[in-house]
Short mmCIF file of C-alpha atoms in Angstrom, two decimals:
data_model
loop_
_atom_site.label_atom_id
_atom_site.label_comp_id
_atom_site.label_asym_id
_atom_site.label_seq_id
_atom_site.Cartn_x
_atom_site.Cartn_y
_atom_site.Cartn_z
CA MET A 1 -23.61 3.83 0.32
CA ASP A 2 -23.58 2.96 4.03
CA CYS A 3 -25.94 5.11 6.04
CA ALA A 4 -26.59 2.73 8.94
CA GLU A 5 -25.83 5.38 11.55
CA SER A 6 -28.92 7.39 10.60
CA THR A 7 -31.56 4.68 10.98
CA ALA A 8 -34.15 7.09 12.38
CA LEU A 9 -34.33 8.93 9.06
CA ASP A 10 -36.89 8.11 6.37
CA ARG A 11 -35.13 6.62 3.31
CA ARG A 12 -38.04 5.20 1.38
CA GLU A 13 -38.11 7.93 -1.25
CA ILE A 14 -34.70 7.27 -2.85
CA SER A 15 -34.22 4.33 -5.22
CA SER A 16 -30.85 2.57 -5.35
CA SER A 17 -30.12 4.02 -8.81
CA THR A 18 -30.95 7.54 -7.65
CA LEU A 19 -28.87 7.03 -4.53
CA GLU A 20 -25.85 6.00 -6.60
CA LYS A 21 -26.31 9.02 -8.88
CA LEU A 22 -26.50 11.19 -5.77
CA ARG A 23 -23.32 9.60 -4.40
CA THR A 24 -21.46 10.22 -7.67
CA THR A 25 -22.62 13.83 -7.70
CA ILE A 26 -21.57 14.35 -4.08
CA LEU A 27 -18.11 12.91 -4.76
CA LYS A 28 -17.62 15.09 -7.82
CA GLN A 29 -18.72 18.32 -6.18
CA PHE A 30 -16.94 17.91 -2.84
CA ALA A 31 -13.76 16.77 -4.59
CA SER A 32 -13.63 19.90 -6.77
CA ALA A 33 -14.62 22.62 -4.28
CA SER A 34 -14.05 23.64 -0.69
CA TYR A 35 -16.43 22.27 1.92
CA GLN A 36 -18.25 25.54 2.52
CA ASP A 37 -18.70 26.20 -1.20
CA VAL A 38 -20.66 23.03 -1.87
CA GLY A 39 -24.40 23.56 -1.56
CA ILE A 40 -27.08 20.94 -1.15
CA ARG A 41 -29.34 22.67 -3.67
CA GLN A 42 -26.72 22.39 -6.43
CA ILE A 43 -26.13 18.74 -5.56
CA CYS A 44 -29.87 18.11 -5.71
CA ASN A 45 -30.18 19.87 -9.07
CA ASP A 46 -27.36 17.82 -10.57
CA ALA A 47 -28.60 14.54 -9.10
CA GLY A 48 -32.27 15.17 -9.87
CA VAL A 49 -33.60 14.89 -6.31
CA SER A 50 -35.32 17.37 -4.05
CA PRO A 51 -33.62 19.00 -1.03
CA LYS A 52 -36.49 17.74 1.11
CA THR A 53 -35.71 14.14 0.13
CA VAL A 54 -31.99 14.59 0.84
CA TYR A 55 -32.66 16.12 4.26
CA LYS A 56 -35.04 13.30 5.13
CA TYR A 57 -32.47 10.71 4.09
CA PHE A 58 -29.29 12.20 5.55
CA GLY A 59 -30.38 14.87 8.02
CA ASN A 60 -27.71 17.44 7.10
CA LYS A 61 -24.78 18.25 4.85
CA ASP A 62 -22.20 16.64 7.16
CA GLU A 63 -24.03 13.31 7.29
CA MET A 64 -24.46 13.38 3.53
CA LEU A 65 -20.72 13.75 2.95
CA PHE A 66 -19.64 11.17 5.52
CA ALA A 67 -22.20 8.63 4.33
CA CYS A 68 -20.79 9.11 0.83
CA VAL A 69 -17.21 8.18 1.80
CA ARG A 70 -17.84 5.78 4.68
CA GLY A 71 -18.10 2.72 2.44
CA ASP A 72 -14.83 3.59 0.72
CA LEU A 73 -13.06 3.98 4.07
CA GLU A 74 -14.41 0.66 5.30
CA ALA A 75 -13.14 -1.02 2.13
CA LEU A 76 -9.75 0.66 2.60
CA HIS A 77 -9.53 -0.56 6.18
CA GLN A 78 -10.24 -4.14 5.14
CA ARG A 79 -7.67 -4.01 2.33
CA CYS A 80 -4.99 -2.59 4.64
CA LEU A 81 -5.83 -5.16 7.31
CA ASN A 82 -5.53 -8.00 4.80
CA ALA A 83 -2.26 -6.66 3.41
CA ALA A 84 -0.69 -6.20 6.85
CA SER A 85 -1.87 -9.59 8.10
CA GLU A 86 0.14 -11.32 5.37
CA GLN A 87 3.36 -10.08 7.03
CA THR A 88 4.83 -11.05 10.39
CA ASN A 89 7.53 -8.40 10.91
CA PRO A 90 6.07 -5.07 12.18
CA GLY A 91 8.22 -3.08 9.73
CA GLU A 92 7.00 -5.17 6.82
CA GLN A 93 3.45 -4.84 8.12
CA LEU A 94 3.75 -1.05 8.02
CA ASP A 95 5.21 -1.25 4.51
CA ALA A 96 2.32 -3.44 3.35
CA PHE A 97 -0.20 -1.18 5.10
CA PHE A 98 1.05 1.97 3.38
CA ASP A 99 1.50 0.23 0.04
CA CYS A 100 -2.19 -0.58 0.14
CA TRP A 101 -3.16 2.81 1.62
CA CYS A 102 -1.35 4.78 -1.07
CA GLU A 103 -2.58 2.66 -3.96
CA PHE A 104 -6.17 2.96 -2.76
CA TYR A 105 -6.09 6.74 -2.73
CA PHE A 106 -4.10 6.93 -5.96
CA SER A 107 -6.91 5.02 -7.67
CA HIS A 108 -9.73 6.87 -5.82
CA ARG A 109 -8.66 10.46 -6.40
CA ASP A 110 -12.08 12.01 -5.69
CA VAL A 111 -12.25 10.24 -2.32
CA ALA A 112 -8.68 11.34 -1.56
CA ALA A 113 -9.53 14.95 -2.40
CA ILE A 114 -12.52 14.85 -0.06
CA ILE A 115 -10.60 13.23 2.81
CA PHE A 116 -7.44 15.33 2.59
CA LEU A 117 -8.55 18.63 1.07
CA THR A 118 -12.29 19.08 1.62
CA ILE A 119 -13.18 17.79 5.07
CA PRO A 120 -12.36 20.50 7.65
CA GLN A 121 -9.39 19.67 9.86
CA ARG A 122 -11.49 19.95 13.02
CA TYR A 123 -13.12 16.67 12.04
CA TRP A 124 -9.78 14.86 12.29
CA VAL A 125 -9.22 15.92 15.90
CA GLY A 126 -12.77 16.31 17.16
CA GLU A 127 -16.14 14.67 16.98
CA ARG A 128 -15.56 13.27 13.49
CA SER A 129 -12.31 11.47 14.28
CA PHE A 130 -14.26 8.22 13.73
CA VAL A 131 -13.97 8.76 9.98
CA GLN A 132 -10.65 6.93 9.90
CA ALA A 133 -10.63 5.59 13.46
CA SER A 134 -10.37 1.95 12.39
CA LEU A 135 -7.33 2.70 10.21
CA HIS A 136 -5.67 4.63 13.02
CA GLN A 137 -6.33 1.79 15.45
CA LEU A 138 -4.84 -0.73 13.05
CA ALA A 139 -1.69 1.38 12.67
CA GLU A 140 -1.39 1.81 16.44
CA THR A 141 -1.72 -1.93 17.01
CA MET A 142 1.14 -2.60 14.61
CA LEU A 143 3.29 0.00 16.39
CA ILE A 144 2.57 -1.47 19.83
CA GLU A 145 3.50 -4.95 18.62
CA GLY A 146 6.65 -3.54 17.06
CA GLN A 147 7.63 -1.83 20.31
CA GLN A 148 7.04 -5.02 22.25
CA ALA A 149 9.31 -6.87 19.82
CA ARG A 150 11.91 -4.05 20.13
CA LEU A 151 11.68 -3.43 16.40
CA VAL A 152 9.94 -0.05 16.76
CA THR A 153 11.35 2.81 18.82
CA ASN A 154 10.22 3.09 22.42
CA ASP A 155 11.56 6.64 22.68
CA ILE A 156 8.26 8.08 21.43
CA ASP A 157 4.86 7.41 22.99
CA THR A 158 2.84 5.07 20.75
CA ASP A 159 -0.06 7.48 20.39
CA LEU A 160 2.25 10.33 19.44
CA LEU A 161 4.17 8.10 17.05
CA ARG A 162 0.92 7.19 15.31
CA GLU A 163 -0.02 10.87 15.09
CA PHE A 164 3.34 11.72 13.53
CA ILE A 165 2.93 8.95 10.95
CA VAL A 166 -0.61 10.12 10.15
CA GLY A 167 0.76 13.62 9.65
CA LEU A 168 3.40 12.34 7.22
CA ALA A 169 0.81 10.32 5.32
CA HIS A 170 -1.61 13.23 5.08
CA ARG A 171 1.06 15.58 3.75
CA ALA A 172 2.20 12.97 1.23
CA MET A 173 -1.35 12.62 -0.09
CA ILE A 174 -1.80 16.38 -0.29
CA ARG A 175 1.40 16.49 -2.36
CA PHE A 176 -0.06 13.83 -4.67
CA LEU A 177 -3.25 15.84 -5.11
CA ASN A 178 -1.60 19.23 -5.60
CA ASP A 179 1.64 18.53 -7.46
CA ALA A 180 1.21 17.00 -10.91
CA ASN A 181 5.00 16.84 -11.33
CA THR A 182 5.53 14.37 -8.49
CA SER A 183 4.90 10.75 -9.44
CA PRO A 184 2.68 8.64 -7.18
CA SER A 185 5.34 5.91 -7.02
CA GLU A 186 7.90 8.43 -5.73
CA ILE A 187 5.47 9.75 -3.14
CA LYS A 188 4.81 6.22 -1.91
CA ARG A 189 8.50 5.30 -1.82
CA SER A 190 9.43 8.47 0.05
CA LEU A 191 6.59 8.10 2.53
CA LYS A 192 7.52 4.52 3.36
CA THR A 193 11.19 5.49 3.74
CA ALA A 194 10.31 8.37 6.07
CA ILE A 195 8.05 6.16 8.20
CA ARG A 196 10.69 3.44 8.42
CA ARG A 197 13.26 5.94 9.65
CA LEU A 198 10.84 7.49 12.12
CA VAL A 199 9.85 4.21 13.75
CA SER A 200 13.21 2.46 13.58
CA ALA A 201 14.53 1.17 16.89
#
């Protein structure tokens, strides 16, 4: 669990095994309930730690949740970066990016539920936009390069185009999480087709 952004907090009272148990408990509870319904006391009871220890380590509920998923998002960013870098055509880069993006969340359902269903939407457009900032920046870079090569439409501002793609991706993942009758492979295929059509020059 990466908690480097809270270095002023005292973390000496949590062992690595307890910390991993706490992380697993946090994932399970936030993935199965709405943000406001998850309480620190219940998490502490299930993980076998005291609220005082959790508050000393994380500071608050928000930091606890974001610290829990930050490592997963960093791993996702690196995987998407590696996948995209193996391609030279911007369209193929986007395909590779979303192949990797979809497969990651398909295989990390609890993390997907937290990112797309649990975290309040204000965090995507406000102070917590850093949660997936590196992924958004990577996508925007590919779009800019595609526009420069005249392979991606110039009719839509790059920042808006990225926002539209993010919106498509978020809705696709919500469909995956909420509709058991839709296959992940079909969601991925449809998402990639929609993005290709949206960005096509």
